[in-house]
Amino acid sequence: MTQTWPIDYIEPVFRPPSEAHSLILPLTNGCSWNKCTFCEMYTAPQKKFSVRDEKQVLSEIQRVSEQMIVQRVFLADGDALALSTRRLLTVLQAIRENLPTVQRVSSYCLPSNLKNKSVSELQELADAGLKMVYVGAESGDDEVLEKVNKGETFASTLSALTKLGEAGIARSVMILNGLGGRSLSAQHADQSAALMNATQPEYLSTLVVSFPLGDARFKQRFPEFEPLDQHALFVELQRLISQLELKDTVFRSDHASNYLPLKGTLGTDKQRFLAQLQQAIEHPETMALRQEWQRGL
Ligand code: SF4
């Protein structure tokens, strides 16, 4: 007898690279904001934001429990934390009851999702199994955030990351290398470092901004944007890392979009990263940099 997949996906579905072995369980379709001009994840018409029917999600969890053993669950799509705490607790409870082998539940999170959630509500979610969230901060600089229509500020991201930290939910933060173009590169690096220092996330990764479908939409709001070349991307990343005062943050720039994969812990590996970047800036020909064709964008 053939079994059908227990979850009804609306493609495309995205997840962070570190959730490759997780069960992807959509609680919403798309992203509740969906206006960042650099993001094409949910621009297809079928990905217009909606909240999925709770009964359907609960019956999918039940069906999964009949077919597979699951250790990690990633709540999709773009920001499952847009849901009320009550709805999230219902799902987390169902996961706990039906899938007792699950050790970690995670989700993407927009800072604005947490505006009306208190630290004690987040603690309830953590106690119910939500162990980690991925926050696309993109930048700590308000001018850059405004130019890319992120709908967030330094202050809103600071508040969300602080609340999550206080609730004991691990934070994996993404910063977009090159997002401010040439004109805003320095302030993008400086303010992003300040945001990370103020919040001390458990994980930090950088990706290089890219436009696989063209930059027309991005340039409408940011017409003076001049993309950084490889050299300028390294200079910006070096400026960011040199200012980071992180105590115990796992750092990665190993997403396919990066020319120079870095991987380690900040602070212990800070000087090594800076030396590698200096070498890449001065003598790129001596480094094993990713070629354009290797950058799977
Ligand atoms: S909040 Fe995230 S998923 Fe939504 S549009 Fe912006 S980058 Fe894309």
Tab-separated table of C-alpha atoms and ligand atoms in Angstrom:
chain	number	residue	atom	x	y	z
A	1	MET	CA	0.000	0.000	0.000
A	2	THR	CA	1.434	3.419	-0.896
A	3	GLN	CA	1.236	6.153	1.696
A	4	THR	CA	0.625	9.769	0.799
A	5	TRP	CA	2.759	12.515	2.348
A	6	PRO	CA	0.857	13.627	5.470
A	7	ILE	CA	1.299	17.378	4.949
A	8	ASP	CA	-0.338	19.458	2.272
A	9	TYR	CA	2.311	21.965	1.089
A	10	ILE	CA	1.827	25.008	-1.109
A	11	GLU	CA	5.113	25.274	-3.009
A	12	PRO	CA	7.611	26.827	-2.804
A	13	VAL	CA	8.375	26.094	0.854
A	14	PHE	CA	11.558	27.488	2.417
A	15	ARG	CA	13.556	26.508	5.475
A	16	PRO	CA	16.963	27.473	6.898
A	17	PRO	CA	19.871	25.231	5.773
A	18	SER	CA	20.225	23.842	9.304
A	19	GLU	CA	16.664	22.495	9.169
A	20	ALA	CA	17.446	20.115	6.292
A	21	HIS	CA	16.485	17.073	8.372
A	22	SER	CA	13.478	18.608	10.105
A	23	LEU	CA	9.823	17.946	9.473
A	24	ILE	CA	8.512	21.114	7.818
A	25	LEU	CA	5.102	21.903	9.265
A	26	PRO	CA	3.421	25.018	7.799
A	27	LEU	CA	1.222	26.988	10.201
A	28	THR	CA	0.839	29.837	7.742
A	29	ASN	CA	1.245	30.261	4.028
A	30	GLY	CA	3.700	33.011	2.989
A	31	CYS	CA	4.880	35.933	5.125
A	32	SER	CA	2.618	38.413	6.942
A	33	TRP	CA	4.825	41.347	5.857
A	34	ASN	CA	6.038	40.241	2.419
A	35	LYS	CA	7.286	43.698	1.408
A	36	CYS	CA	11.070	43.519	1.820
A	37	THR	CA	12.352	44.543	-1.599
A	38	PHE	CA	15.310	42.117	-1.573
A	39	CYS	CA	13.128	39.068	-0.821
A	40	GLU	CA	11.470	36.977	-3.483
A	41	MET	CA	10.572	34.009	-1.317
A	42	TYR	CA	6.829	34.534	-1.223
A	43	THR	CA	6.101	36.671	-4.276
A	44	ALA	CA	4.269	33.925	-6.228
A	45	PRO	CA	0.481	34.448	-6.214
A	46	GLN	CA	-0.204	31.152	-4.415
A	47	LYS	CA	2.019	32.304	-1.531
A	48	LYS	CA	-0.202	35.236	-0.496
A	49	PHE	CA	-0.265	35.277	3.301
A	50	SER	CA	-2.928	33.267	5.100
A	51	VAL	CA	-3.183	31.366	8.350
A	52	ARG	CA	-3.710	27.652	7.845
A	53	ASP	CA	-6.732	25.968	9.349
A	54	GLU	CA	-5.925	24.748	12.855
A	55	LYS	CA	-7.873	21.493	12.483
A	56	GLN	CA	-5.975	20.684	9.302
A	57	VAL	CA	-2.605	21.307	11.003
A	58	LEU	CA	-3.593	19.137	13.975
A	59	SER	CA	-4.741	16.304	11.734
A	60	GLU	CA	-1.464	16.535	9.780
A	61	ILE	CA	0.481	16.126	13.046
A	62	GLN	CA	-1.663	13.064	13.794
A	63	ARG	CA	-0.986	11.607	10.333
A	64	VAL	CA	2.752	12.262	10.656
A	65	SER	CA	2.755	10.337	13.952
A	66	GLU	CA	1.345	7.288	12.128
A	67	GLN	CA	4.038	7.326	9.448
A	68	MET	CA	7.352	8.544	10.820
A	69	ILE	CA	9.650	9.202	13.750
A	70	VAL	CA	10.518	12.880	13.974
A	71	GLN	CA	13.243	14.592	15.995
A	72	ARG	CA	13.005	18.159	14.803
A	73	VAL	CA	10.114	20.251	13.555
A	74	PHE	CA	10.376	23.539	11.661
A	75	LEU	CA	7.201	25.620	11.743
A	76	ALA	CA	6.753	27.259	8.323
A	77	ASP	CA	6.199	29.499	6.344
A	78	GLY	CA	7.819	32.925	6.656
A	79	ASP	CA	6.747	33.785	10.176
A	80	ALA	CA	4.696	31.217	12.060
A	81	LEU	CA	5.090	33.421	15.133
A	82	ALA	CA	2.546	35.791	13.599
A	83	LEU	CA	0.008	33.438	15.193
A	84	SER	CA	-1.370	34.111	18.660
A	85	THR	CA	0.326	32.482	21.623
A	86	ARG	CA	-2.819	30.395	22.177
A	87	ARG	CA	-2.683	28.909	18.672
A	88	LEU	CA	1.031	28.259	18.902
A	89	LEU	CA	0.629	26.521	22.259
A	90	THR	CA	-2.092	24.286	20.796
A	91	VAL	CA	0.241	23.176	18.000
A	92	LEU	CA	3.253	22.716	20.308
A	93	GLN	CA	1.103	20.671	22.681
A	94	ALA	CA	-0.096	18.461	19.803
A	95	ILE	CA	3.506	17.946	18.667
A	96	ARG	CA	4.515	16.958	22.189
A	97	GLU	CA	1.622	14.494	22.563
A	98	ASN	CA	1.746	12.917	19.112
A	99	LEU	CA	5.462	13.118	18.340
A	100	PRO	CA	7.173	12.416	21.665
A	101	THR	CA	10.598	11.952	20.033
A	102	VAL	CA	10.745	15.618	18.955
A	103	GLN	CA	13.629	17.393	20.670
A	104	ARG	CA	13.446	20.781	19.042
A	105	VAL	CA	10.821	22.963	17.406
A	106	SER	CA	11.948	26.086	15.563
A	107	SER	CA	10.532	28.789	13.328
A	108	TYR	CA	11.318	31.962	11.405
A	109	CYS	CA	10.353	35.072	13.343
A	110	LEU	CA	9.827	38.711	12.357
A	111	PRO	CA	10.693	41.152	15.154
A	112	SER	CA	7.226	42.679	14.717
A	113	ASN	CA	5.655	39.268	15.481
A	114	LEU	CA	6.753	39.770	19.074
A	115	LYS	CA	5.450	43.300	19.582
A	116	ASN	CA	2.411	42.023	21.447
A	117	LYS	CA	4.001	38.950	23.005
A	118	SER	CA	5.359	39.275	26.538
A	119	VAL	CA	8.470	37.534	27.847
A	120	SER	CA	6.230	35.271	29.962
A	121	GLU	CA	4.235	34.248	26.852
A	122	LEU	CA	7.513	33.470	25.092
A	123	GLN	CA	8.601	31.461	28.128
A	124	GLU	CA	5.386	29.429	27.833
A	125	LEU	CA	6.250	28.747	24.192
A	126	ALA	CA	9.785	27.759	25.164
A	127	ASP	CA	8.457	25.411	27.858
A	128	ALA	CA	6.095	23.879	25.289
A	129	GLY	CA	9.039	23.053	22.979
A	130	LEU	CA	9.899	26.135	20.885
A	131	LYS	CA	13.656	26.075	21.300
A	132	MET	CA	14.989	28.278	18.530
A	133	VAL	CA	13.942	31.016	16.102
A	134	TYR	CA	15.591	32.437	12.979
A	135	VAL	CA	15.431	36.216	12.795
A	136	GLY	CA	16.324	37.971	9.554
A	137	ALA	CA	17.614	41.204	11.092
A	138	GLU	CA	19.339	41.950	7.735
A	139	SER	CA	20.881	45.172	9.144
A	140	GLY	CA	21.037	47.200	12.321
A	141	ASP	CA	20.989	50.453	10.388
A	142	ASP	CA	17.658	52.270	10.219
A	143	GLU	CA	18.438	53.969	6.902
A	144	VAL	CA	19.289	50.659	5.232
A	145	LEU	CA	16.194	49.026	6.753
A	146	GLU	CA	14.033	51.844	5.415
A	147	LYS	CA	15.583	51.668	1.930
A	148	VAL	CA	14.778	47.957	1.659
A	149	ASN	CA	11.307	48.294	3.230
A	150	LYS	CA	12.101	45.847	5.991
A	151	GLY	CA	9.352	47.237	8.207
A	152	GLU	CA	11.673	46.995	11.221
A	153	THR	CA	14.179	49.231	12.972
A	154	PHE	CA	17.236	48.812	15.182
A	155	ALA	CA	14.904	49.339	18.156
A	156	SER	CA	12.227	46.811	17.081
A	157	THR	CA	14.831	44.123	16.382
A	158	LEU	CA	16.660	44.892	19.629
A	159	SER	CA	13.415	44.530	21.576
A	160	ALA	CA	12.474	41.198	19.913
A	161	LEU	CA	15.929	39.647	20.313
A	162	THR	CA	16.108	40.765	23.940
A	163	LYS	CA	12.701	39.272	24.772
A	164	LEU	CA	13.608	35.987	23.101
A	165	GLY	CA	16.877	35.856	25.025
A	166	GLU	CA	15.097	36.495	28.310
A	167	ALA	CA	12.609	33.741	27.511
A	168	GLY	CA	15.417	31.248	26.856
A	169	ILE	CA	14.673	30.777	23.144
A	170	ALA	CA	17.893	30.484	21.095
A	171	ARG	CA	18.246	33.165	18.431
A	172	SER	CA	19.778	32.567	15.027
A	173	VAL	CA	20.245	35.962	13.362
A	174	MET	CA	20.926	36.698	9.699
A	175	ILE	CA	22.712	39.844	8.445
A	176	LEU	CA	22.841	40.592	4.708
A	177	ASN	CA	26.337	41.502	3.527
A	178	GLY	CA	26.120	44.248	0.880
A	179	LEU	CA	22.541	45.296	1.632
A	180	GLY	CA	23.382	49.014	1.910
A	181	GLY	CA	25.326	49.071	-1.350
A	182	ARG	CA	28.375	51.336	-1.587
A	183	SER	CA	26.803	54.448	-0.084
A	184	LEU	CA	25.586	52.859	3.157
A	185	SER	CA	28.126	50.058	3.557
A	186	ALA	CA	30.011	51.532	6.537
A	187	GLN	CA	26.952	52.431	8.590
A	188	HIS	CA	25.346	49.076	7.725
A	189	ALA	CA	28.379	47.284	9.203
A	190	ASP	CA	28.647	49.593	12.238
A	191	GLN	CA	25.005	49.463	13.255
A	192	SER	CA	24.705	45.722	12.597
A	193	ALA	CA	27.670	45.160	14.918
A	194	ALA	CA	26.053	47.395	17.542
A	195	LEU	CA	22.794	45.410	17.313
A	196	MET	CA	24.599	42.087	17.697
A	197	ASN	CA	26.679	43.357	20.622
A	198	ALA	CA	23.547	44.588	22.388
A	199	THR	CA	21.708	41.289	21.965
A	200	GLN	CA	24.422	38.569	22.014
A	201	PRO	CA	22.585	36.051	19.796
A	202	GLU	CA	23.479	32.369	20.087
A	203	TYR	CA	23.962	32.084	16.288
A	204	LEU	CA	24.872	34.657	13.671
A	205	SER	CA	25.208	34.151	9.946
A	206	THR	CA	25.869	36.446	7.025
A	207	LEU	CA	24.554	35.966	3.503
A	208	VAL	CA	25.367	38.080	0.473
A	209	VAL	CA	22.434	40.059	-0.927
A	210	SER	CA	21.545	38.856	-4.423
A	211	PHE	CA	18.757	39.265	-6.929
A	212	PRO	CA	18.188	36.072	-8.898
A	213	LEU	CA	15.046	37.572	-10.470
A	214	GLY	CA	16.656	40.972	-11.204
A	215	ASP	CA	17.005	44.114	-9.101
A	216	ALA	CA	14.203	46.272	-10.623
A	217	ARG	CA	11.907	45.962	-7.589
A	218	PHE	CA	14.776	46.660	-5.181
A	219	LYS	CA	15.978	49.707	-7.121
A	220	GLN	CA	12.537	51.338	-7.200
A	221	ARG	CA	12.948	52.244	-3.534
A	222	PHE	CA	16.750	52.422	-3.467
A	223	PRO	CA	17.678	53.860	-6.927
A	224	GLU	CA	21.181	54.948	-5.857
A	225	PHE	CA	22.082	51.367	-4.817
A	226	GLU	CA	25.432	50.302	-6.244
A	227	PRO	CA	26.221	46.651	-5.499
A	228	LEU	CA	29.437	45.782	-3.691
A	229	ASP	CA	32.005	43.797	-5.614
A	230	GLN	CA	33.812	40.891	-3.973
A	231	HIS	CA	36.519	43.136	-2.514
A	232	ALA	CA	34.042	45.616	-1.027
A	233	LEU	CA	31.963	42.747	0.433
A	234	PHE	CA	35.077	41.514	2.281
A	235	VAL	CA	35.877	45.034	3.514
A	236	GLU	CA	32.318	45.391	4.847
A	237	LEU	CA	32.394	41.992	6.544
A	238	GLN	CA	35.759	42.782	8.079
A	239	ARG	CA	34.396	46.073	9.400
A	240	LEU	CA	31.419	44.233	10.921
A	241	ILE	CA	33.434	41.429	12.518
A	242	SER	CA	36.129	43.767	13.840
A	243	GLN	CA	33.496	45.542	15.924
A	244	LEU	CA	31.746	42.436	17.245
A	245	GLU	CA	32.153	41.924	20.963
A	246	LEU	CA	30.335	38.617	21.217
A	247	LYS	CA	30.936	36.267	24.102
A	248	ASP	CA	29.692	32.953	22.779
A	249	THR	CA	28.060	33.145	19.352
A	250	VAL	CA	28.381	30.501	16.660
A	251	PHE	CA	29.228	32.405	13.482
A	252	ARG	CA	28.849	31.175	9.911
A	253	SER	CA	29.252	32.763	6.525
A	254	ASP	CA	29.040	29.420	4.742
A	255	HIS	CA	25.783	29.939	2.846
A	256	ALA	CA	26.339	29.401	-0.876
A	257	SER	CA	25.996	33.142	-1.537
A	258	ASN	CA	29.274	33.912	0.285
A	259	TYR	CA	32.621	34.028	-1.539
A	260	LEU	CA	34.613	33.176	1.605
A	261	PRO	CA	33.093	30.551	3.913
A	262	LEU	CA	33.900	31.281	7.580
A	263	LYS	CA	32.808	29.069	10.449
A	264	GLY	CA	33.605	29.266	14.158
A	265	THR	CA	32.773	30.911	17.449
A	266	LEU	CA	32.882	34.580	18.367
A	267	GLY	CA	34.798	35.690	20.348
A	268	THR	CA	37.443	32.873	20.190
A	269	ASP	CA	37.768	32.833	16.390
A	270	LYS	CA	37.513	36.588	15.782
A	271	GLN	CA	41.213	37.175	15.062
A	272	ARG	CA	41.332	34.160	12.727
A	273	PHE	CA	38.316	35.456	10.764
A	274	LEU	CA	39.861	38.908	10.525
A	275	ALA	CA	43.167	37.474	9.299
A	276	GLN	CA	41.356	35.386	6.658
A	277	LEU	CA	39.418	38.441	5.512
A	278	GLN	CA	42.594	40.550	5.372
A	279	GLN	CA	44.206	37.912	3.204
A	280	ALA	CA	41.110	37.789	0.957
A	281	ILE	CA	41.171	41.594	0.647
A	282	GLU	CA	44.889	41.868	-0.143
A	283	HIS	CA	45.589	38.605	-1.953
A	284	PRO	CA	42.328	37.027	-3.142
A	285	GLU	CA	44.305	34.891	-5.621
A	286	THR	CA	45.827	32.957	-2.686
A	287	MET	CA	42.476	32.019	-1.153
A	288	ALA	CA	40.096	29.178	-1.998
A	289	LEU	CA	37.231	31.570	-2.726
A	290	ARG	CA	33.960	30.390	-4.201
A	291	GLN	CA	33.718	31.117	-7.910
A	292	GLU	CA	30.558	32.726	-9.301
A	293	TRP	CA	29.289	29.391	-10.624
A	294	GLN	CA	29.667	27.848	-7.153
A	295	ARG	CA	27.533	30.493	-5.501
A	296	GLY	CA	24.184	28.703	-5.677
A	297	LEU	CA	21.870	31.715	-5.653
B	1	SF4	S1	10.023	39.488	6.486
B	1	SF4	FE1	11.375	37.840	5.737
B	1	SF4	S2	10.057	36.484	4.502
B	1	SF4	FE2	8.932	38.405	4.841
B	1	SF4	S3	9.367	39.636	3.033
B	1	SF4	FE3	10.878	40.207	4.566
B	1	SF4	S4	12.662	38.870	4.234
B	1	SF4	FE4	10.913	37.986	3.102
